[in-house]
Short mmCIF file of C-alpha atoms in Angstrom, two decimals:
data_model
loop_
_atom_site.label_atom_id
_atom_site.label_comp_id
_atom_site.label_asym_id
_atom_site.label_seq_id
_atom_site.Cartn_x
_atom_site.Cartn_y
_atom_site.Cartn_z
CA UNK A 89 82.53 134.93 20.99
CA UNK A 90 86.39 134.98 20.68
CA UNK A 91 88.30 138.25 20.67
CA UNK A 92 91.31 137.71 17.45
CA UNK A 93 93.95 135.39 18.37
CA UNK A 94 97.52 137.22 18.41
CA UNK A 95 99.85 136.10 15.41
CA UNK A 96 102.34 133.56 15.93
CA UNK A 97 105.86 134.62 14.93
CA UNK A 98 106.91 131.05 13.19
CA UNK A 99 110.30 132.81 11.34
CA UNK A 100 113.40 131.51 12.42
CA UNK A 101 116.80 132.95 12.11
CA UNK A 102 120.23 131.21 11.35
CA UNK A 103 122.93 133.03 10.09
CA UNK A 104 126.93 131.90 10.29
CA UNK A 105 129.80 134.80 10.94
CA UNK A 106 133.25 135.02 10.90
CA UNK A 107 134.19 137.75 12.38
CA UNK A 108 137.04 139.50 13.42
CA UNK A 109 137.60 140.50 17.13
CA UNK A 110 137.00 144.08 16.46
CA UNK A 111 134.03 143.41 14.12
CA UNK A 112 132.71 140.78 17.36
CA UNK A 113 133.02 143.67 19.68
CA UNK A 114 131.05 146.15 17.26
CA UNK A 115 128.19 143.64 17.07
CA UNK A 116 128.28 143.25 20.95
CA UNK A 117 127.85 147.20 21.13
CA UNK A 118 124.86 147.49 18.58
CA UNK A 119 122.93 144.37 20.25
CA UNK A 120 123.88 146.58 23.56
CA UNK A 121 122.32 149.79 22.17
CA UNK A 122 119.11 148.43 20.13
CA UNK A 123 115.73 146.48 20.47
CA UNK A 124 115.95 142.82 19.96
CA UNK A 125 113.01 141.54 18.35
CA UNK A 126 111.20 139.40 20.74
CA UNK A 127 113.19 139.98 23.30
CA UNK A 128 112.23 140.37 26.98
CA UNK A 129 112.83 142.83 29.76
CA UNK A 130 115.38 142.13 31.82
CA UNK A 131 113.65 141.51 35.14
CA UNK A 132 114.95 141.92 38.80
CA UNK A 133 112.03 140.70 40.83
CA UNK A 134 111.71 142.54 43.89
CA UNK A 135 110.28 141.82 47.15
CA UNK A 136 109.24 143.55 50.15
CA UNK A 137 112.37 142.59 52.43
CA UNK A 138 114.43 143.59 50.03
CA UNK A 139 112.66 146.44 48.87
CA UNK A 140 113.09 148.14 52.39
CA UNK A 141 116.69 148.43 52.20
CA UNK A 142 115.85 151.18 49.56
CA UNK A 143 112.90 152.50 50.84
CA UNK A 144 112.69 156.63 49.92
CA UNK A 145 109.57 158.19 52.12
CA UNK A 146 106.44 158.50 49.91
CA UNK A 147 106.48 162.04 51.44
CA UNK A 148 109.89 163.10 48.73
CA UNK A 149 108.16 162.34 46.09
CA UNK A 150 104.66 164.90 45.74
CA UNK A 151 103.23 165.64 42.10
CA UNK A 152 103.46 169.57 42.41
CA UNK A 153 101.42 169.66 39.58
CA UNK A 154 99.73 168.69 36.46
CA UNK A 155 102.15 169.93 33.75
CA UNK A 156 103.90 166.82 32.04
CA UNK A 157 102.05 164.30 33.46
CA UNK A 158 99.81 161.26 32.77
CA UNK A 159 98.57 160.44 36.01
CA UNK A 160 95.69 157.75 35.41
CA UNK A 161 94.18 155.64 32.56
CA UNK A 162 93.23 158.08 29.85
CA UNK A 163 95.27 160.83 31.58
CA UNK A 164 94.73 163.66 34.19
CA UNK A 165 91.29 163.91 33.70
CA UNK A 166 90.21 160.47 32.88
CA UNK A 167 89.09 161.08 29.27
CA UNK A 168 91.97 160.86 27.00
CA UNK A 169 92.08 164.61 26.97
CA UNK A 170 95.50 166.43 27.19
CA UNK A 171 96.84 169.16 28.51
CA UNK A 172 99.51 169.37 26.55
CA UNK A 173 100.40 172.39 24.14
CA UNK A 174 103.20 173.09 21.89
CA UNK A 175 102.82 170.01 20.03
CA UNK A 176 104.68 169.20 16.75
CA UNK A 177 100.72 168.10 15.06
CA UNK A 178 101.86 168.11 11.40
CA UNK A 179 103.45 164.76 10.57
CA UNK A 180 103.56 164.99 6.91
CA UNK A 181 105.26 168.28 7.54
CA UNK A 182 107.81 166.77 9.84
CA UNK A 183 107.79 163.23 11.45
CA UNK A 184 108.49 162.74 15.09
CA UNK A 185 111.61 161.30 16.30
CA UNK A 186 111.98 158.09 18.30
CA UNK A 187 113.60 159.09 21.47
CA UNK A 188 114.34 155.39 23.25
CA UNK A 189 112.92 151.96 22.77
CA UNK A 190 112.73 149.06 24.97
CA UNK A 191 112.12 145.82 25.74
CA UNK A 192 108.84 144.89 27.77
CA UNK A 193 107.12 141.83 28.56
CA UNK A 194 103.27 141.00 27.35
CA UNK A 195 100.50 142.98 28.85
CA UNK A 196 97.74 145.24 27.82
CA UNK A 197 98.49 148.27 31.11
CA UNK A 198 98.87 151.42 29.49
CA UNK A 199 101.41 153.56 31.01
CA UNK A 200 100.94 156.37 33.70
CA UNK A 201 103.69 158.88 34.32
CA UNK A 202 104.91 161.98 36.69
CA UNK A 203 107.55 163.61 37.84
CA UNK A 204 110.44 162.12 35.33
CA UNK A 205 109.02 158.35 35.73
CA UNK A 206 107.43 156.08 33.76
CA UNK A 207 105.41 153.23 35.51
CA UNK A 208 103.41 150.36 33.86
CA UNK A 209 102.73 146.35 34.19
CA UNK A 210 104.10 143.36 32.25
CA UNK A 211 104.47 139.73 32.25
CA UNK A 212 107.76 138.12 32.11
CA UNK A 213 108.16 134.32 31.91
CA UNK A 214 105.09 133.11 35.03
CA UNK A 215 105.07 136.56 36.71
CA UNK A 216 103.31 139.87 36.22
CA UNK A 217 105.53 142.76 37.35
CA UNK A 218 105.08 146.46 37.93
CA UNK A 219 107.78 147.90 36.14
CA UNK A 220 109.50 152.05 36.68
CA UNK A 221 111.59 153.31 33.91
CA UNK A 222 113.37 156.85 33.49
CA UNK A 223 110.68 159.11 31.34
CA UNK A 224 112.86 160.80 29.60
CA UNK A 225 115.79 158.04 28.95
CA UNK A 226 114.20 154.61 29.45
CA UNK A 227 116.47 153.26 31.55
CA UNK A 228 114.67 150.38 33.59
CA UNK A 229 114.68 151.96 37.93
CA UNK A 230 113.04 148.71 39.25
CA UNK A 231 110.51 146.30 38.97
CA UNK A 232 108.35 144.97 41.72
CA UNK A 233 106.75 141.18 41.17
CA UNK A 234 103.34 141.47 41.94
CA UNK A 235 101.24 138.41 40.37
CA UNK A 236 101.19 134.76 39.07
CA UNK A 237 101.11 135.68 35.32
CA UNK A 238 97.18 135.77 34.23
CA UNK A 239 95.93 133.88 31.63
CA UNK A 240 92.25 134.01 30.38
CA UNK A 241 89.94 130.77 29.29
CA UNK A 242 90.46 131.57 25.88
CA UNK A 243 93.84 131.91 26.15
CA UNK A 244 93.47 135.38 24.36
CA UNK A 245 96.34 136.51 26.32
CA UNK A 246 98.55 136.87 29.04
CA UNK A 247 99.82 139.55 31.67
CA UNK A 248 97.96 143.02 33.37
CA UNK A 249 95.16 144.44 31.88
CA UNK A 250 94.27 147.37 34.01
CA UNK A 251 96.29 150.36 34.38
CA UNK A 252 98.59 151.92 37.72
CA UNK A 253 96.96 154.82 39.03
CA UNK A 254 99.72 157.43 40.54
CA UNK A 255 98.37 159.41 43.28
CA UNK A 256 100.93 161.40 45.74
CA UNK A 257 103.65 159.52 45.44
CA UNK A 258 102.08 156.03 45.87
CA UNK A 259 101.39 153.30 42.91
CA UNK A 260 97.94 151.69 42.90
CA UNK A 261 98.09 148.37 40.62
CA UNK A 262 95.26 146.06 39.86
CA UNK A 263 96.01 142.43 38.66
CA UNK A 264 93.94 140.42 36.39
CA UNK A 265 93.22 138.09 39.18
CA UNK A 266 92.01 140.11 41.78
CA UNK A 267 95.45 141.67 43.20
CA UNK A 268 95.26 145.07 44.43
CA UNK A 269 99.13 146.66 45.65
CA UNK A 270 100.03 150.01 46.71
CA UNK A 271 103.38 150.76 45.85
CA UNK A 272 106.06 153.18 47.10
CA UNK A 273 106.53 154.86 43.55
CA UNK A 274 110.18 155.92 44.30
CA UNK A 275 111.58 152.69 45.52
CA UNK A 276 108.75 149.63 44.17
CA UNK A 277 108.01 148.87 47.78
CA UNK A 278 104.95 147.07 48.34
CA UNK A 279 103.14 149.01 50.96
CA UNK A 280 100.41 146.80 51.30
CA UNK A 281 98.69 143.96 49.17
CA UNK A 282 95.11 142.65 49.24
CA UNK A 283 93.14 140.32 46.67
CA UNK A 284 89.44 141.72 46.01
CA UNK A 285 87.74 138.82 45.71
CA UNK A 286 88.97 137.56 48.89
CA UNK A 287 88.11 140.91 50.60
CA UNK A 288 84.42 141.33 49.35
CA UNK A 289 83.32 138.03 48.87
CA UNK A 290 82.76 138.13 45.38
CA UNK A 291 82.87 135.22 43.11
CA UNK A 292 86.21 134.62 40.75
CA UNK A 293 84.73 135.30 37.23
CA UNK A 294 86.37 132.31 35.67
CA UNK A 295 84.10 130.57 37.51
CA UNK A 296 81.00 131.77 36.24
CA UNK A 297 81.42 131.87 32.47
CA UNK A 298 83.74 131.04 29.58
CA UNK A 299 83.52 134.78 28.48
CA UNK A 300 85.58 136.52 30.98
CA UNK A 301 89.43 138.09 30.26
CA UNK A 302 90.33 139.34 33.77
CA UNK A 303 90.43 142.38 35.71
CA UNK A 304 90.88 145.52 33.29
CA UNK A 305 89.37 148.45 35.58
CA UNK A 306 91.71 150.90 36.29
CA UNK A 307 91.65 151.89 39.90
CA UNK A 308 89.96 155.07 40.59
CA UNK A 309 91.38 156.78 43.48
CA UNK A 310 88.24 159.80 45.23
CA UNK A 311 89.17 160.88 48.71
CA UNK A 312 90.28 158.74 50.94
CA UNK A 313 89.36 155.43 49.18
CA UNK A 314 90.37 153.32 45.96
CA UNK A 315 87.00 152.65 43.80
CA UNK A 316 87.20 149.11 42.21
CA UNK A 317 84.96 146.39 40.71
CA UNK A 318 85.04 142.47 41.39
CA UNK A 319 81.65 142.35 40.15
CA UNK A 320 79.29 140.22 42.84
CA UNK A 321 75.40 139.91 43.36
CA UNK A 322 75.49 140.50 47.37
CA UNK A 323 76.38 144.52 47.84
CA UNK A 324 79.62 143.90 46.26
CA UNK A 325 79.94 144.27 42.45
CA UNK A 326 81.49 147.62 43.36
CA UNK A 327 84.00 148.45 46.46
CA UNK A 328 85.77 150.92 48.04
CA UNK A 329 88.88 150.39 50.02
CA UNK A 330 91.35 152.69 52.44
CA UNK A 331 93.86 153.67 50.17
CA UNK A 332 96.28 153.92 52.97
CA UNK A 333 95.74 150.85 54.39
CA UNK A 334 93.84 148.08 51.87
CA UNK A 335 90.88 147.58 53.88
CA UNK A 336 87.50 147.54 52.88
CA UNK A 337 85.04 150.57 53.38
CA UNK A 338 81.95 149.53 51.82
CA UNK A 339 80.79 147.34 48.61
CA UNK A 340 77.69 148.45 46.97
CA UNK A 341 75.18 146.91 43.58
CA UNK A 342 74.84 143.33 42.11
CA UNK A 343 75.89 143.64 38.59
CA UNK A 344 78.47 141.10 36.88
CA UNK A 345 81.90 143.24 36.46
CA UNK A 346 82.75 145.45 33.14
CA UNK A 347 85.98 146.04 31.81
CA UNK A 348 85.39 149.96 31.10
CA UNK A 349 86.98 152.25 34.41
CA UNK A 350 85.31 153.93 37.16
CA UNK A 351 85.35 157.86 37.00
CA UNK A 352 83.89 160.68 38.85
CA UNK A 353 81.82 163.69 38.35
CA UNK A 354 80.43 166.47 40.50
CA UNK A 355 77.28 168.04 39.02
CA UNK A 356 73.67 168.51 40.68
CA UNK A 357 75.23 169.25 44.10
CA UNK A 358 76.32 165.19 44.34
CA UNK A 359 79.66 164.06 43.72
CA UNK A 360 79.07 160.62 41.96
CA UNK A 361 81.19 157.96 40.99
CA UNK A 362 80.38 156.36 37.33
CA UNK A 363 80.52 152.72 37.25
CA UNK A 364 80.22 150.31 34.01
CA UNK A 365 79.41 147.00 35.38
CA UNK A 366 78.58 144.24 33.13
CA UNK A 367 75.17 144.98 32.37
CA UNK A 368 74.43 148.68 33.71
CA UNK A 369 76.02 151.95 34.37
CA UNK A 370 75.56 152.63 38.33
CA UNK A 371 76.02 155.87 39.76
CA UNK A 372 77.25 155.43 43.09
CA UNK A 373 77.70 158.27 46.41
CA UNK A 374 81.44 157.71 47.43
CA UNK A 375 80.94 158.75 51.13
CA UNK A 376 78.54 155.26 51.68
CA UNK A 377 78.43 153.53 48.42
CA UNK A 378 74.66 154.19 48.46
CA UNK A 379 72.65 153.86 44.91
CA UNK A 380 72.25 157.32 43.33
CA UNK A 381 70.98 155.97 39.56
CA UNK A 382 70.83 152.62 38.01
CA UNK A 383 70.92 152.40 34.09
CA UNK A 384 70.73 149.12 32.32
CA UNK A 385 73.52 148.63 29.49
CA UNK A 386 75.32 146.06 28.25
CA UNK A 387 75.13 142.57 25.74
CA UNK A 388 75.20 139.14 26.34
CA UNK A 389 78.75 139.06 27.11
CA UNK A 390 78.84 141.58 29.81
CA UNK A 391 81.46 142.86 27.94
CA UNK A 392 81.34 146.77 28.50
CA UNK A 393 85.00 147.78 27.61
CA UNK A 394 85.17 151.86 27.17
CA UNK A 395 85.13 154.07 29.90
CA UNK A 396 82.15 156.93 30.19
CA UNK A 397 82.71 160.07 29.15
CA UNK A 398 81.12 163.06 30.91
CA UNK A 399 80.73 166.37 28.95
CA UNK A 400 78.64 169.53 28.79
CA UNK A 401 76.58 168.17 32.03
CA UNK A 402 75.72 164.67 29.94
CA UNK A 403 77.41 161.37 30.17
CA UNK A 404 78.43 159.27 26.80
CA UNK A 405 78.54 155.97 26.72
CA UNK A 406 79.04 153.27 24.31
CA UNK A 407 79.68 149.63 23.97
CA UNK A 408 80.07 146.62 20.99
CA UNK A 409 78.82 143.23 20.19
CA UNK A 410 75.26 145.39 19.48
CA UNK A 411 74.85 147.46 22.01
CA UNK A 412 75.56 150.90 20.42
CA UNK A 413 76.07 154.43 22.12
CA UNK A 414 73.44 156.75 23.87
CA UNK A 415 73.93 160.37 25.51
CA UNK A 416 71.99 160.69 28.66
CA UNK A 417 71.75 163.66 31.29
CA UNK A 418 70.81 163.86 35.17
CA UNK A 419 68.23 165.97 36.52
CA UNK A 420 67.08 165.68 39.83
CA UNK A 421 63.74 164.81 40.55
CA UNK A 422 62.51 165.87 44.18
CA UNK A 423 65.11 164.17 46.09
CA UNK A 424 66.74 161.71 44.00
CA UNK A 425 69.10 162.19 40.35
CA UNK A 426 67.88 160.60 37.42
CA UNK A 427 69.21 160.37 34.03
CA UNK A 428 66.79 161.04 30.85
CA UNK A 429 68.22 159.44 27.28
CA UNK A 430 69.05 162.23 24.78
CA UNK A 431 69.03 160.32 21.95
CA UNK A 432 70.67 156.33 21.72
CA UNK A 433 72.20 154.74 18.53
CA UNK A 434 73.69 151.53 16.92
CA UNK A 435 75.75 154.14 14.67
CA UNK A 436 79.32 154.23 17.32
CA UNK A 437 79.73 150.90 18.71
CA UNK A 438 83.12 150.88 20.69
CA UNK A 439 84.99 147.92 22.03
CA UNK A 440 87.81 148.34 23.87
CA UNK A 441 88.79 152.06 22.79
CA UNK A 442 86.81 154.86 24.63
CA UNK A 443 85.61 158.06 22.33
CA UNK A 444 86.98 161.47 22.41
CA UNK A 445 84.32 164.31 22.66
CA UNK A 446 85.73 167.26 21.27
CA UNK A 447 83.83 171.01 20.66
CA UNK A 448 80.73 168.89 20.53
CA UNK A 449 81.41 165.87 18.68
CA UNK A 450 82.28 162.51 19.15
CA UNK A 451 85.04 160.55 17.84
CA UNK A 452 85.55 156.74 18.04
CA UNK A 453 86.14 153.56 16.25
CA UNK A 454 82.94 150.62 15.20
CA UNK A 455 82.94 147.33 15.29
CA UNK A 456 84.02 144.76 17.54
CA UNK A 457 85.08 141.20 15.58
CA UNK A 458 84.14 141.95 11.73
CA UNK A 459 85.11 145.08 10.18
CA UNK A 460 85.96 148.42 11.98
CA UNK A 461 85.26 151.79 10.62
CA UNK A 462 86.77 155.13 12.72
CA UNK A 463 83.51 157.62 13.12
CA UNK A 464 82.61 161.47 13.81
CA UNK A 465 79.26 161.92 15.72
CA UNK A 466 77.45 164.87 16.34
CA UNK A 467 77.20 164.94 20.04
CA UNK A 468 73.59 167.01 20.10
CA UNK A 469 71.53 164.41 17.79
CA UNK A 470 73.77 161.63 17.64
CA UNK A 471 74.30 161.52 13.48
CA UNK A 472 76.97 159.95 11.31
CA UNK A 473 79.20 163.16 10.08
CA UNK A 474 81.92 161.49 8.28
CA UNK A 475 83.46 157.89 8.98
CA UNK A 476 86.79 155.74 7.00
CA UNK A 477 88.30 152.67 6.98
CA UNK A 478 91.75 154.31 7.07
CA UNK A 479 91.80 153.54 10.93
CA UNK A 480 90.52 150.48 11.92
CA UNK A 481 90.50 149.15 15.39
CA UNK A 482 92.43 151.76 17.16
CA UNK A 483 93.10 153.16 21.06
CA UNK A 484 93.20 156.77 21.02
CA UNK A 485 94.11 159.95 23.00
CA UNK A 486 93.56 164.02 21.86
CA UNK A 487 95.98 166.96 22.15
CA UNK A 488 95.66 170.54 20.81
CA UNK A 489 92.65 169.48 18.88
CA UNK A 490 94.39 166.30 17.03
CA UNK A 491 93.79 162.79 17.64
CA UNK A 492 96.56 160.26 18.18
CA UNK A 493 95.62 157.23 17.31
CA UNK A 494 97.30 153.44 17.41
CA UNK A 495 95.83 150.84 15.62
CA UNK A 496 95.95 147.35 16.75
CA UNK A 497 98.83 146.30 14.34
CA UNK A 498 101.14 149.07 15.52
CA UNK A 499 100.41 152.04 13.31
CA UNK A 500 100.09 155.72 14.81
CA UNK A 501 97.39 157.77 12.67
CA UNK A 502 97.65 161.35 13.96
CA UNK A 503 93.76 163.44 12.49
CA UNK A 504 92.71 166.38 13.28
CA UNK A 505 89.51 166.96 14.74
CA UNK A 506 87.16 168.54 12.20
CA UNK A 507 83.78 167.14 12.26
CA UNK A 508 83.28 168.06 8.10
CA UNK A 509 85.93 165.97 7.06
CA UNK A 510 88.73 163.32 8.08
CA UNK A 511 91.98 164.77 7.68
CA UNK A 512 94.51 163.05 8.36
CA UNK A 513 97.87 164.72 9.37
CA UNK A 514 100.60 161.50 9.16
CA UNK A 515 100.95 158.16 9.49
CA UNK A 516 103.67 156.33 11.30
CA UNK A 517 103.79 152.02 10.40
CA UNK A 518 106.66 149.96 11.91
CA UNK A 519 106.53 151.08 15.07
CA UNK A 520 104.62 148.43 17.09
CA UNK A 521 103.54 145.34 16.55
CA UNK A 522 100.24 143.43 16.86
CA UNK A 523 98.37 143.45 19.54
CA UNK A 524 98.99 147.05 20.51
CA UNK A 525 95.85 147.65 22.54
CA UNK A 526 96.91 149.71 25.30
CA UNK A 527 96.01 153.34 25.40
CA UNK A 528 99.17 156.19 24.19
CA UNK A 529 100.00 158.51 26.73
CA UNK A 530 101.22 161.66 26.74
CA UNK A 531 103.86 164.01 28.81
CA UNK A 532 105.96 166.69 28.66
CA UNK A 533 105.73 166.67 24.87
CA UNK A 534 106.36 162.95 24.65
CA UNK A 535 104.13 160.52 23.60
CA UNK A 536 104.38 157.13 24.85
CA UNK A 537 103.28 153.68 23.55
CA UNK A 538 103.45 149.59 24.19
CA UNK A 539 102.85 146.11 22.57
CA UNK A 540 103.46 143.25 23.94
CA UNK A 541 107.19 143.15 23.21
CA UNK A 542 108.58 146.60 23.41
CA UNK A 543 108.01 150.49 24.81
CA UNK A 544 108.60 153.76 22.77
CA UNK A 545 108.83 157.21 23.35
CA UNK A 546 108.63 159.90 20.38
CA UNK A 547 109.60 163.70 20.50
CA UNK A 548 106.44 165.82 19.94
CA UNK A 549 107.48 169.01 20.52
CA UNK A 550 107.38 171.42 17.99
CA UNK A 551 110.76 172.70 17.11
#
């Protein structure tokens, strides 16, 4: 099983001027003021030492609140839901504007974002950086080096997976390789610095199998501790660490690791952190790390990819490469939680994308490496309502009742959620480039999106 290979660009430019001093100077001011194909961010790289000349207390810099901000992988709430109203959701009406464009190295992080600041991760030459830009201008604050660049077996592709998690003032930054910093979001500072294989004892994936592309769990920050999954068989597939200090609090199940993101619920009386491992979906107490529920899920790839999604007291969850989808809820039983199936298809089948639930129904792209479709599913019985081939392999995210969605080669499909029919509202092309696979995000009516070469920001505020 390979994932697609990214395309090579093979073009090659030559082109001969004779210019004029004015007309040299001109040139030198557009190259100044616009995005350079293929070209990479400039990088300072950043170290602790120096870092501390600049140091700002974490204290200055609180989230006061929720309003324009993206504060996690698939936002605020963990489920690609927004917040966000006054929207400009009519693209045929009126197209969005591009606000600022940069340059940005490879990597698949999606981008968190608070208080005026943009954070996210990219590779640059051998290195993986965390990287802080101004939200609202794009002007490059810092960036921190955190990692040896990553590089799967496959050589699918290079640089961060995962995505920062911002929680009171502090960065929380998981490497493909096992890295774990916590970062002074202000200044870049590395606070602290631990690798999670070396902490738990669990074995380096690339060791085990051919089929592994890295770390891509988002860190999930409950309490007191930062949730995260080496994936081990000895009480340490799953982990929970100090988030003030990096040290380990307790490791818990023997499941391979998934690439889909921790994410908690409260229901039943229990708070309960959702896990998708490899081959299961664990349900784990976060004072101990004790067992709640054990569900087994996955294919012969342990390649679980989209996140859970919990919704009128059920959890969704879904996976490719055969696996399908199934809605389950918890009851408890005497004593203990247990989850009872609701129904369980082959009909929504998602790879690295995680569905939107909306008023009761479930949209999400199928397929993994043949052809994709983009689906509506009625959450109650699990049936087929409408599905198209106008989307393809996609990420997605959902304002106002609208999905925004970015297809793999770059285009940004805005639909509105109706479960009768797919209606689509515009359609943006040029924007990105293949492989845009990390997740948009959205604040203070802007929406915000990567590749591998470049980061945008559009206007969607309705005028």
């Amino acid at each position: 099983m390979a994932w697609p290979a990214p395309k090579k660009d093979t073009k090659t430019f030559y082109c001969k001027l004779v210019l004029s001093k004015t007309s040299v100077f001109l040139m030198a001011l557009l190259l100044s003021s616009s995005l350079v194909r293929g070209q990479l961010p400039e990088i300072n790289p950043r170290s602790s030492e120096a870092a501390e000349k600049t140091t700002v207390p974490v204290e200055s810099f609180q989230l006061e609140s929720e309003t324009g901000s993206w504060t996690s992988f698939l936002g605020n709430h963990r489920n690609g839901n927004s917040d966000e109203t006054g929207l400009n959701l009519d693209w045929n009406a009126r197209k969005p504007a591009v606000l600022w464009r940069v340059p940005l190295g490879g990597g698949y992080s999606s981008l968190v974002i608070a208080n005026g600041r943009l954070w996210t991760m990219a590779t640059h030459l051998a290195n993986d950086f965390v990287v802080c830009f101004d939200a609202r201008s794009g002007k490059k604050l810092w960036s921190t080096l955190a990692a040896p660049t990553y590089i799967d077996h496959q050589k699918q592709a290079s640089g961060p997976r995962s995505t920062p998690t911002y929680h009171e003032g502090k960065l929380y930054c998981l490497l493909p390789a096992g890295d774990l910093l916590c970062l002074n979001a202000i200044s870049g500072e590395i606070l602290w610095k631990v690798n999670i294989f070396e902490i738990s004892g669990a074995p380096r994936q690339e060791e085990q199998t051919l089929y592994y592309w890295g770390m891509s769990a988002s860190p999930l920050i409950e309490g007191d501790l930062v949730i995260l999954q080496p994936g081990g068989n000895s009480n340490n597939s799953v982990i929970a660490v100090n988030k003030d200090t990096g040290k380990l609090v307790w490791g818990a199940g023997n499941d391979p690791p998934g690439y889909g993101s921790p994410i908690v619920i409260d229901t039943l009386d229990q708070r309960q952190i959702i896990v998708p491992t490899g081959s299961s979906i664990l349900s784990l107490n976060p004072e101990k790390g004790s067992l709640l529920w054990r569900i087994v899920w996955g294919n012969k790839y342990n390649c679980n990819c989209a996140t859970p999604v919990w919704n009128d007291a059920s959890l969704f969850i879904s996976s490719a490469y055969g696996t399908g989808c199934m809605r389950f809820a918890l009851y408890r039983q005497n004593e203990e939680i247990r989850p009872i199936s609701q129904w369980k298809s082959l009909a929504l089948q998602n790879q690295f994308a995680t569905s939107i639930i909306k008023d009761g129904y479930i949209y999400g792209p199928h397929g993994d490496l043949a052809a994709v479709s983009y689906r509506c599913l009625d959450m109650q019985r699990g049936k087929i309502q409408w599905q198209t081939r106008r989307v393809g392999k996609c990420t997605q995210i959902a304002a106002e009742g609208h999905l925004i969605c970015l297809t793999e080669q770059g285009t940004l499909i805005l639909i509105e959620a109706d479960p009768t029919e797919y209606r689509e509202k515009g359609k943006l092309t040029g924007l990105l480039n293949f492989k845009a696979w990390a997740h948009p995000a959205l604040a203070d009516q802007k929406l915000y999106l990567r590749d591998e070469k470049r980061l945008i920001c559009l206007d969607l505020q309705k005028k």
